[in-house]
PDB file of C-alpha atoms in Angstrom:
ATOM      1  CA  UNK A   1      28.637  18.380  11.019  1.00 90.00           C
ATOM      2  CA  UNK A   2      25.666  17.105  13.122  1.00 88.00           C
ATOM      3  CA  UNK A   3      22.349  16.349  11.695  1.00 82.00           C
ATOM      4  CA  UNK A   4      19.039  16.608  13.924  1.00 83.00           C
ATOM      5  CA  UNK A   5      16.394  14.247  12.173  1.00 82.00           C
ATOM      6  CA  UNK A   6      13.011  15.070  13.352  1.00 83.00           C
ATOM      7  CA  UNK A   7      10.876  12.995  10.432  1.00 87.00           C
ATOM      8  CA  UNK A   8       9.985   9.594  10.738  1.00 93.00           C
ATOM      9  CA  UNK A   9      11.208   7.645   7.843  1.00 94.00           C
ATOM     10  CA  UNK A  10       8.190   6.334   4.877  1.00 95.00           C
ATOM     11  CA  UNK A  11       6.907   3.091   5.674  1.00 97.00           C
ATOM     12  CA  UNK A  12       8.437   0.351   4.103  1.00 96.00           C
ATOM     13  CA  UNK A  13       6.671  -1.819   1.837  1.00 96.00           C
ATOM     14  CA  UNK A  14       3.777  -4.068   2.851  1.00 96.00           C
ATOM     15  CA  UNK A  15       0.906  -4.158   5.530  1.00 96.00           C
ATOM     16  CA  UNK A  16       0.872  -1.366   8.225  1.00 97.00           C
ATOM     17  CA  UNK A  17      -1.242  -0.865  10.676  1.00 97.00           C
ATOM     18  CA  UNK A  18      -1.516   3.020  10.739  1.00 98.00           C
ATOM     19  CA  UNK A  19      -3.101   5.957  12.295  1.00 98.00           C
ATOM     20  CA  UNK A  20      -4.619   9.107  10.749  1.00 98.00           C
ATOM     21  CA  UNK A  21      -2.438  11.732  12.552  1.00 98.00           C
ATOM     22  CA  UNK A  22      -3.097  15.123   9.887  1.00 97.00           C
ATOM     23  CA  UNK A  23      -5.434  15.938   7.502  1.00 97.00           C
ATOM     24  CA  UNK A  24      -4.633  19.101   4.734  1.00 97.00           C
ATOM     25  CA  UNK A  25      -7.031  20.224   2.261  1.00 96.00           C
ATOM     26  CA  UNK A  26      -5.640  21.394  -0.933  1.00 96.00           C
ATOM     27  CA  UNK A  27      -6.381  21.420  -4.814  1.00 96.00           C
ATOM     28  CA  UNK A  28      -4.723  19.582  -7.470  1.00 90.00           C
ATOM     29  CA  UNK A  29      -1.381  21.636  -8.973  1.00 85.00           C
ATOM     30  CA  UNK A  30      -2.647  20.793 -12.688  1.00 83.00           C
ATOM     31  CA  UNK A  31      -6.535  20.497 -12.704  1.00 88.00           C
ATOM     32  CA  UNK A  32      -7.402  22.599  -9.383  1.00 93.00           C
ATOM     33  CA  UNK A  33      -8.972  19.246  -7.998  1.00 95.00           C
ATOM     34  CA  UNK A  34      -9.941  19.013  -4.424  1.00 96.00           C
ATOM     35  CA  UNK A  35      -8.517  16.445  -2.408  1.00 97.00           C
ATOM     36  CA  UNK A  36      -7.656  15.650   1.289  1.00 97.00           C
ATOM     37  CA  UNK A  37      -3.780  14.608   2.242  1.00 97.00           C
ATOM     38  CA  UNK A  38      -4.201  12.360   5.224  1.00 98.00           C
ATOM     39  CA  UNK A  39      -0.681  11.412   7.235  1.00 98.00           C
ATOM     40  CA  UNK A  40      -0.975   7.510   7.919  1.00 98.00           C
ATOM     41  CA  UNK A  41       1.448   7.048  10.492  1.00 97.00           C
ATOM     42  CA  UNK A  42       2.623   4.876  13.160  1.00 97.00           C
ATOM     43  CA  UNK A  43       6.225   3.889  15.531  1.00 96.00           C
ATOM     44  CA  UNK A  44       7.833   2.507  12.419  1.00 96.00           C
ATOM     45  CA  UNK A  45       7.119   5.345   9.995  1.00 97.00           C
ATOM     46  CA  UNK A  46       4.374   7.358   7.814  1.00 97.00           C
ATOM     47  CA  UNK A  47       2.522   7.518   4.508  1.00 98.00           C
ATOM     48  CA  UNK A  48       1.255  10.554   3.036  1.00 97.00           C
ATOM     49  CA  UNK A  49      -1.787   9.526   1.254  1.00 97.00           C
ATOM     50  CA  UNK A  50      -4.432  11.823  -1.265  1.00 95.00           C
ATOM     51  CA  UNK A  51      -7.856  11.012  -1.830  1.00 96.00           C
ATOM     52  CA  UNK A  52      -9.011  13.218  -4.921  1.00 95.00           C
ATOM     53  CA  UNK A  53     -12.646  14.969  -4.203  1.00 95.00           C
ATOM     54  CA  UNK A  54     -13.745  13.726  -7.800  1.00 95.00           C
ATOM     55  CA  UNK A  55     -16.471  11.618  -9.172  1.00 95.00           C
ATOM     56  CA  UNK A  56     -13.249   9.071  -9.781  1.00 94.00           C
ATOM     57  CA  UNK A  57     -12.037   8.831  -6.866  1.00 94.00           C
ATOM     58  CA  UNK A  58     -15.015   8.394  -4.848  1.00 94.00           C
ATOM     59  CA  UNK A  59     -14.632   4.635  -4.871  1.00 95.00           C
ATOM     60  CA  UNK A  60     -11.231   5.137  -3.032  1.00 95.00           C
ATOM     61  CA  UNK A  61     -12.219   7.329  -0.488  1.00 95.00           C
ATOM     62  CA  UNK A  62     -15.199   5.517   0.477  1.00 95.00           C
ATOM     63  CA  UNK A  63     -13.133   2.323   0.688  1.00 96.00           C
ATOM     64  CA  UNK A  64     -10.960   4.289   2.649  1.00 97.00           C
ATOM     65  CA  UNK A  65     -14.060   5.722   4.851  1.00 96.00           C
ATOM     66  CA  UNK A  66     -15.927   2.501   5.514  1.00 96.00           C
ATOM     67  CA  UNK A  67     -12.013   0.772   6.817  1.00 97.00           C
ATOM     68  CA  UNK A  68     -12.212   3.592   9.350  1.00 96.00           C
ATOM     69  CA  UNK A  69     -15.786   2.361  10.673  1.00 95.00           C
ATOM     70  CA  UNK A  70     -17.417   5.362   8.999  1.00 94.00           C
ATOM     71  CA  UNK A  71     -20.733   4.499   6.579  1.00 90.00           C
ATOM     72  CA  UNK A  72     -21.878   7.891   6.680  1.00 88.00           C
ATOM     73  CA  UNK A  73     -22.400   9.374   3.063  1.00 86.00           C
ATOM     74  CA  UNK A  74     -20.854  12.804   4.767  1.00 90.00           C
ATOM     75  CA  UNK A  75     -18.328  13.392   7.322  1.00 93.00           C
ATOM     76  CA  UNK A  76     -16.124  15.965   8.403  1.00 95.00           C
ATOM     77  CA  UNK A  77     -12.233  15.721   8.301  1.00 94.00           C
ATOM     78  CA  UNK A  78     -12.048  16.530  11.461  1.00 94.00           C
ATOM     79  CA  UNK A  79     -13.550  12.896  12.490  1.00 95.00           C
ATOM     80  CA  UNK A  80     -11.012  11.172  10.473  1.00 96.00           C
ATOM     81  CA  UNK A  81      -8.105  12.349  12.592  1.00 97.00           C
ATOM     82  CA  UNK A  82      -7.064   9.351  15.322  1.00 97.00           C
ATOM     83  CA  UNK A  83      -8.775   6.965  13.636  1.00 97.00           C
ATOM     84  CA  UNK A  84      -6.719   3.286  12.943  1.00 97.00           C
ATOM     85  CA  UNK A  85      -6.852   0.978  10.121  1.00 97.00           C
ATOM     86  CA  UNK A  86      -4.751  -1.174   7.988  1.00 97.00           C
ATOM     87  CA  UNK A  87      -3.124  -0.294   4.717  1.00 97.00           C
ATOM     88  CA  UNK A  88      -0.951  -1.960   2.297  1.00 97.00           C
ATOM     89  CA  UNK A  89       1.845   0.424   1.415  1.00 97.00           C
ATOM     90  CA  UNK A  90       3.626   0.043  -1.629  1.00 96.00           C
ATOM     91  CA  UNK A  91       5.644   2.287  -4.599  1.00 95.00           C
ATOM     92  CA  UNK A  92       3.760   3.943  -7.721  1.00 91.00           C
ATOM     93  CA  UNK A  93       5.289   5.102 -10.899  1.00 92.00           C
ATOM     94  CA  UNK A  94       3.357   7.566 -13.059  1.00 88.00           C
ATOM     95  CA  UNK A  95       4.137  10.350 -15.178  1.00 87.00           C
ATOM     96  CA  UNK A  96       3.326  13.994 -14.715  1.00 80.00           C
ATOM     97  CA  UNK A  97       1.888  16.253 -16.083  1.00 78.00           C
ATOM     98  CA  UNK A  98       5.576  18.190 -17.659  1.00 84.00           C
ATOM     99  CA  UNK A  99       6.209  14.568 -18.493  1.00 88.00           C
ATOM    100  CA  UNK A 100       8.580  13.397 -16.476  1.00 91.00           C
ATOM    101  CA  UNK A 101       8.583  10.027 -14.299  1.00 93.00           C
ATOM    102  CA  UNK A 102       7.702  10.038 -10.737  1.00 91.00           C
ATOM    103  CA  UNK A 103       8.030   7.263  -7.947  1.00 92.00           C
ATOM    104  CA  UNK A 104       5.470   7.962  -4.870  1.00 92.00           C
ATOM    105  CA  UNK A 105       4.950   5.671  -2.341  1.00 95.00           C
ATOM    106  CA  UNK A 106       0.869   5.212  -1.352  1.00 96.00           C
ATOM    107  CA  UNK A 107      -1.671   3.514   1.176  1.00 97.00           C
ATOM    108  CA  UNK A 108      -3.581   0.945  -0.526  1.00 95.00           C
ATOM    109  CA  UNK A 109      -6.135  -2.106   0.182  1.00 96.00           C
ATOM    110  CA  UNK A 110      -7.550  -0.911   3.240  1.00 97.00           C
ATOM    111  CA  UNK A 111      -8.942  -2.586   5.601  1.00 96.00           C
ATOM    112  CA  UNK A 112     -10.445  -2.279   9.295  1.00 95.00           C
ATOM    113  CA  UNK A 113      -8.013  -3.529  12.225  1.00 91.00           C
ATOM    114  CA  UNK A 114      -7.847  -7.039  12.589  1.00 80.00           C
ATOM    115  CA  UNK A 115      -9.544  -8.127   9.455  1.00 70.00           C
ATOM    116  CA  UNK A 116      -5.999  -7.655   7.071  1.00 56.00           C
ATOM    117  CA  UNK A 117      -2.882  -7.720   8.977  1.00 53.00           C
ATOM    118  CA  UNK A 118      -0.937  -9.408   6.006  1.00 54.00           C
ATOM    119  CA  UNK A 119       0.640  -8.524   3.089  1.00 55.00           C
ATOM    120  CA  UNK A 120      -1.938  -8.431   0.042  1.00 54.00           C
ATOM    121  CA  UNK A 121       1.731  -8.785  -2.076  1.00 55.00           C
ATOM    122  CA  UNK A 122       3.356 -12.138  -3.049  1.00 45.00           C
TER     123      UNK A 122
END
């Protein structure tokens, strides 16, 4: 049998620098939230990371925003695509919403280029 691979593998764990390559906008499968799914990516791998449209997780994405170089209080998606920063990656457990345990792995801690290109993690 031969297998044709044509995904990168997920990033492993620690301090990337990554590019936004996508952006998708979808809702939430349980609550019908908004959110964007932005592909982090770069030679080594990718990240598939959500930010929520909510009055919660506008902290995130604006952390996420200003690492990009954008202070703007609106932007469209469309400016977010080929834009670089640095991200810790690491793995998440949670529990969902039929109760049963999930492992995701997410972009955290992010920073602009240059200002965090270590490991936040002991």
């Amino acid at each position: 049998m031969k297998l044709k691979i044509e995904e990168k593998p997920f990033l492993s764990e620690g301090r990337h620098i990554v590019t936004v390559t996508e952006i998708e906008e979808g809702k939430s499968e349980n609550k019908d939230i908004p959110f964007i799914n932005c592909r982090l990516e770069n030679e080594e791998g990718f990240v598939n990371q959500r930010f929520y449209l909510s009055e919660p997780g506008q902290p995130i994405l604006a952390s996420f925003l200003k690492a990009l170089g954008i202070e703007k209080t609106e932007v469209d998606t469309k400016e977010l695509k080929g834009k670089t920063l640095s991200v810790e990656v690491e793995e998440r457990s949670y529990e969902d919403a039929e109760g049963k345990g999930k492992t995701i792995k997410q972009a955290t801690h992010f920073e602009s280029v240059g200002k965090a290109n270590t490991s936040d993690s002991f």
